[in-house]
mmCIF file of C-alpha atoms in Angstrom:
data_model
loop_
_atom_site.group_PDB
_atom_site.id
_atom_site.type_symbol
_atom_site.label_atom_id
_atom_site.label_comp_id
_atom_site.label_asym_id
_atom_site.label_seq_id
_atom_site.Cartn_x
_atom_site.Cartn_y
_atom_site.Cartn_z
ATOM 1 C CA MET A 1 117.154 101.354 98.345
ATOM 2 C CA SER A 2 115.896 97.833 98.867
ATOM 3 C CA PHE A 3 118.960 96.587 100.782
ATOM 4 C CA ARG A 4 118.011 93.258 99.194
ATOM 5 C CA LYS A 5 115.172 92.745 101.691
ATOM 6 C CA GLN A 6 112.110 91.330 99.997
ATOM 7 C CA ILE A 7 108.708 89.914 100.800
ATOM 8 C CA THR A 8 107.445 86.838 98.997
ATOM 9 C CA LEU A 9 103.920 87.286 97.669
ATOM 10 C CA SER A 10 101.346 84.486 97.448
ATOM 11 C CA ASN A 11 102.151 83.952 93.755
ATOM 12 C CA GLY A 12 105.848 83.469 94.547
ATOM 13 C CA ALA A 13 106.943 86.879 93.274
ATOM 14 C CA HIS A 14 109.383 88.842 95.401
ATOM 15 C CA ILE A 15 108.656 92.501 96.145
ATOM 16 C CA PRO A 16 111.396 94.738 97.557
ATOM 17 C CA GLN A 17 110.382 96.052 100.988
ATOM 18 C CA ILE A 18 111.425 99.607 100.182
ATOM 19 C CA GLY A 19 110.463 101.443 97.039
ATOM 20 C CA LEU A 20 110.293 104.884 95.518
ATOM 21 C CA GLY A 21 106.840 106.449 95.448
ATOM 22 C CA THR A 22 106.105 109.173 92.916
ATOM 23 C CA TRP A 23 103.006 110.770 94.470
ATOM 24 C CA LEU A 24 103.173 114.562 94.734
ATOM 25 C CA SER A 25 106.425 114.691 92.794
ATOM 26 C CA ALA A 26 106.884 118.098 91.246
ATOM 27 C CA PRO A 27 106.617 118.229 87.446
ATOM 28 C CA LYS A 28 109.962 117.817 85.704
ATOM 29 C CA GLU A 29 111.514 116.325 88.873
ATOM 30 C CA VAL A 30 110.200 112.766 88.908
ATOM 31 C CA GLU A 31 112.213 111.671 85.861
ATOM 32 C CA ASN A 32 115.437 112.696 87.568
ATOM 33 C CA ALA A 33 114.327 111.193 90.900
ATOM 34 C CA VAL A 34 113.554 107.799 89.342
ATOM 35 C CA GLU A 35 116.825 107.751 87.415
ATOM 36 C CA ILE A 36 118.843 108.567 90.550
ATOM 37 C CA ALA A 37 116.887 106.090 92.690
ATOM 38 C CA VAL A 38 117.353 103.166 90.304
ATOM 39 C CA THR A 39 121.022 104.029 89.764
ATOM 40 C CA ASN A 40 121.491 103.958 93.534
ATOM 41 C CA GLY A 41 119.813 100.625 94.143
ATOM 42 C CA TYR A 42 116.052 101.145 94.344
ATOM 43 C CA ARG A 43 114.313 98.249 92.643
ATOM 44 C CA HIS A 44 110.655 98.925 93.510
ATOM 45 C CA LEU A 45 108.737 101.803 91.947
ATOM 46 C CA ASP A 46 105.264 102.713 93.240
ATOM 47 C CA LEU A 47 103.221 104.552 90.601
ATOM 48 C CA ALA A 48 99.609 105.428 89.749
ATOM 49 C CA MET A 49 97.601 106.964 86.929
ATOM 50 C CA ILE A 50 96.233 109.630 89.295
ATOM 51 C CA TYR A 51 99.767 110.861 90.057
ATOM 52 C CA GLU A 52 99.840 112.118 86.456
ATOM 53 C CA ASN A 53 103.582 111.557 86.084
ATOM 54 C CA GLN A 54 103.922 108.110 84.542
ATOM 55 C CA ASP A 55 105.201 109.634 81.271
ATOM 56 C CA GLU A 56 108.138 111.114 83.194
ATOM 57 C CA VAL A 57 108.742 107.805 84.950
ATOM 58 C CA GLY A 58 108.736 106.165 81.524
ATOM 59 C CA ALA A 59 111.387 108.631 80.301
ATOM 60 C CA ALA A 60 113.555 107.666 83.279
ATOM 61 C CA LEU A 61 113.017 103.962 82.639
ATOM 62 C CA LYS A 62 114.284 104.411 79.081
ATOM 63 C CA LYS A 63 117.500 105.839 80.547
ATOM 64 C CA VAL A 64 118.116 103.059 83.074
ATOM 65 C CA ILE A 65 116.872 99.959 81.204
ATOM 66 C CA PRO A 66 119.100 98.143 80.254
ATOM 67 C CA SER A 67 122.130 100.360 80.925
ATOM 68 C CA VAL A 68 121.741 100.313 84.741
ATOM 69 C CA VAL A 69 119.307 97.484 85.410
ATOM 70 C CA LYS A 70 117.422 94.794 83.520
ATOM 71 C CA ARG A 71 113.645 95.226 83.413
ATOM 72 C CA GLU A 72 113.143 91.910 85.193
ATOM 73 C CA ASP A 73 115.196 93.189 88.147
ATOM 74 C CA LEU A 74 112.730 96.021 88.776
ATOM 75 C CA PHE A 75 109.395 95.583 90.557
ATOM 76 C CA ILE A 76 106.973 98.113 89.100
ATOM 77 C CA THR A 77 103.605 98.711 90.727
ATOM 78 C CA SER A 78 100.834 100.917 89.385
ATOM 79 C CA LYS A 79 97.210 101.411 90.287
ATOM 80 C CA LEU A 80 93.856 101.431 88.526
ATOM 81 C CA TRP A 81 92.158 104.770 89.083
ATOM 82 C CA ASN A 82 88.507 105.178 90.079
ATOM 83 C CA SER A 83 87.388 106.434 86.656
ATOM 84 C CA ALA A 84 88.338 103.087 85.071
ATOM 85 C CA HIS A 85 86.646 100.591 87.419
ATOM 86 C CA GLN A 86 84.103 99.536 84.795
ATOM 87 C CA PRO A 87 85.105 96.096 83.484
ATOM 88 C CA ASP A 88 85.427 97.327 79.896
ATOM 89 C CA GLN A 89 87.788 100.102 81.042
ATOM 90 C CA VAL A 90 90.206 98.069 83.212
ATOM 91 C CA GLU A 91 92.451 96.696 80.469
ATOM 92 C CA LYS A 92 92.286 99.985 78.543
ATOM 93 C CA GLU A 93 93.677 101.814 81.575
ATOM 94 C CA LEU A 94 96.369 99.164 82.036
ATOM 95 C CA ASN A 95 97.336 99.584 78.377
ATOM 96 C CA GLU A 96 97.574 103.362 78.836
ATOM 97 C CA THR A 97 99.782 102.873 81.897
ATOM 98 C CA LEU A 98 102.091 100.527 79.978
ATOM 99 C CA LYS A 99 102.238 103.011 77.096
ATOM 100 C CA GLN A 100 103.097 105.894 79.427
ATOM 101 C CA LEU A 101 105.815 103.845 81.101
ATOM 102 C CA GLY A 102 107.161 102.400 77.849
ATOM 103 C CA ILE A 103 107.225 98.877 79.259
ATOM 104 C CA GLU A 104 105.514 95.614 78.351
ATOM 105 C CA TYR A 105 104.274 94.539 81.774
ATOM 106 C CA LEU A 106 103.691 95.542 85.397
ATOM 107 C CA ASP A 107 104.695 93.377 88.312
ATOM 108 C CA LEU A 108 101.687 94.461 90.374
ATOM 109 C CA TYR A 109 98.481 96.286 89.428
ATOM 110 C CA LEU A 110 96.246 97.361 92.281
ATOM 111 C CA VAL A 111 92.827 98.964 92.676
ATOM 112 C CA HIS A 112 93.804 102.410 93.985
ATOM 113 C CA TRP A 113 90.557 103.129 95.857
ATOM 114 C CA PRO A 114 87.546 100.837 96.198
ATOM 115 C CA ILE A 115 85.080 103.292 94.683
ATOM 116 C CA ALA A 116 84.100 103.844 91.065
ATOM 117 C CA PHE A 117 83.732 107.161 89.269
ATOM 118 C CA PRO A 118 81.875 107.375 85.965
ATOM 119 C CA PRO A 119 84.284 107.096 83.028
ATOM 120 C CA GLY A 120 84.804 109.684 80.325
ATOM 121 C CA ASN A 121 84.916 112.917 82.313
ATOM 122 C CA GLY A 122 88.488 113.072 83.574
ATOM 123 C CA LEU A 123 90.189 111.533 86.565
ATOM 124 C CA ASN A 124 88.006 113.340 89.101
ATOM 125 C CA PRO A 125 84.601 113.901 87.490
ATOM 126 C CA PRO A 126 82.488 116.578 89.151
ATOM 127 C CA HIS A 127 79.057 115.693 90.504
ATOM 128 C CA LEU A 128 76.361 116.947 88.162
ATOM 129 C CA THR A 129 74.270 118.718 90.811
ATOM 130 C CA LYS A 130 76.408 119.046 93.949
ATOM 131 C CA ALA A 131 79.104 121.683 93.636
ATOM 132 C CA GLY A 132 82.478 120.662 95.030
ATOM 133 C CA GLU A 133 81.643 116.950 95.086
ATOM 134 C CA LEU A 134 82.731 114.127 92.816
ATOM 135 C CA ALA A 135 80.434 111.947 90.757
ATOM 136 C CA ILE A 136 80.144 108.353 91.937
ATOM 137 C CA ASP A 137 79.313 105.366 89.745
ATOM 138 C CA THR A 138 76.805 103.446 91.861
ATOM 139 C CA GLN A 139 76.284 100.772 89.183
ATOM 140 C CA THR A 140 79.807 99.299 89.044
ATOM 141 C CA THR A 141 80.658 97.030 91.966
ATOM 142 C CA LEU A 142 84.090 96.339 93.349
ATOM 143 C CA VAL A 143 83.484 92.647 92.600
ATOM 144 C CA GLU A 144 83.023 93.459 88.889
ATOM 145 C CA THR A 145 86.207 95.528 88.933
ATOM 146 C CA TRP A 146 88.132 92.780 90.700
ATOM 147 C CA LYS A 147 86.954 90.129 88.233
ATOM 148 C CA ALA A 148 88.216 92.310 85.383
ATOM 149 C CA MET A 149 91.522 92.805 87.204
ATOM 150 C CA ILE A 150 92.170 89.099 87.703
ATOM 151 C CA ALA A 151 91.227 88.423 84.058
ATOM 152 C CA LEU A 152 93.990 90.705 82.781
ATOM 153 C CA PRO A 153 96.558 88.945 80.585
ATOM 154 C CA LYS A 154 99.548 87.635 82.536
ATOM 155 C CA SER A 155 101.740 89.019 79.756
ATOM 156 C CA LYS A 156 100.714 92.534 80.854
ATOM 157 C CA VAL A 157 100.575 92.149 84.636
ATOM 158 C CA ARG A 158 102.207 89.438 86.653
#
């Protein structure tokens, strides 16, 4: 529950200090958890592609918007995963997040981790020659990713 305490961000947006995170939520439980949280006053949801449960969050959002809360009264955060750091992948991943959630925009979109994985081989691509390690994209810089993030349409992320 936010208890109406908020922080003002540099762009003037207000983010509730307390939110519901969905990391490590058991399958088939996160939809119910989000619905209960929003019904009981939570207004900030912390999500990410890597949590692999945004579809369930989207199902909950369909239940609570607009019957419990207006979309503009929620603050929804999600995160760009490492396998989509390449500039041509950033907006595609945002679009997939919006599709999974069934909403038109995010309030905040963050870089989850400041390291790029090569795209096209799942969320955690295995290293080609080192067993048990992940592949790293050494060509894509965080600056390139950030430039793509700040170029995203304001209609999709505020």
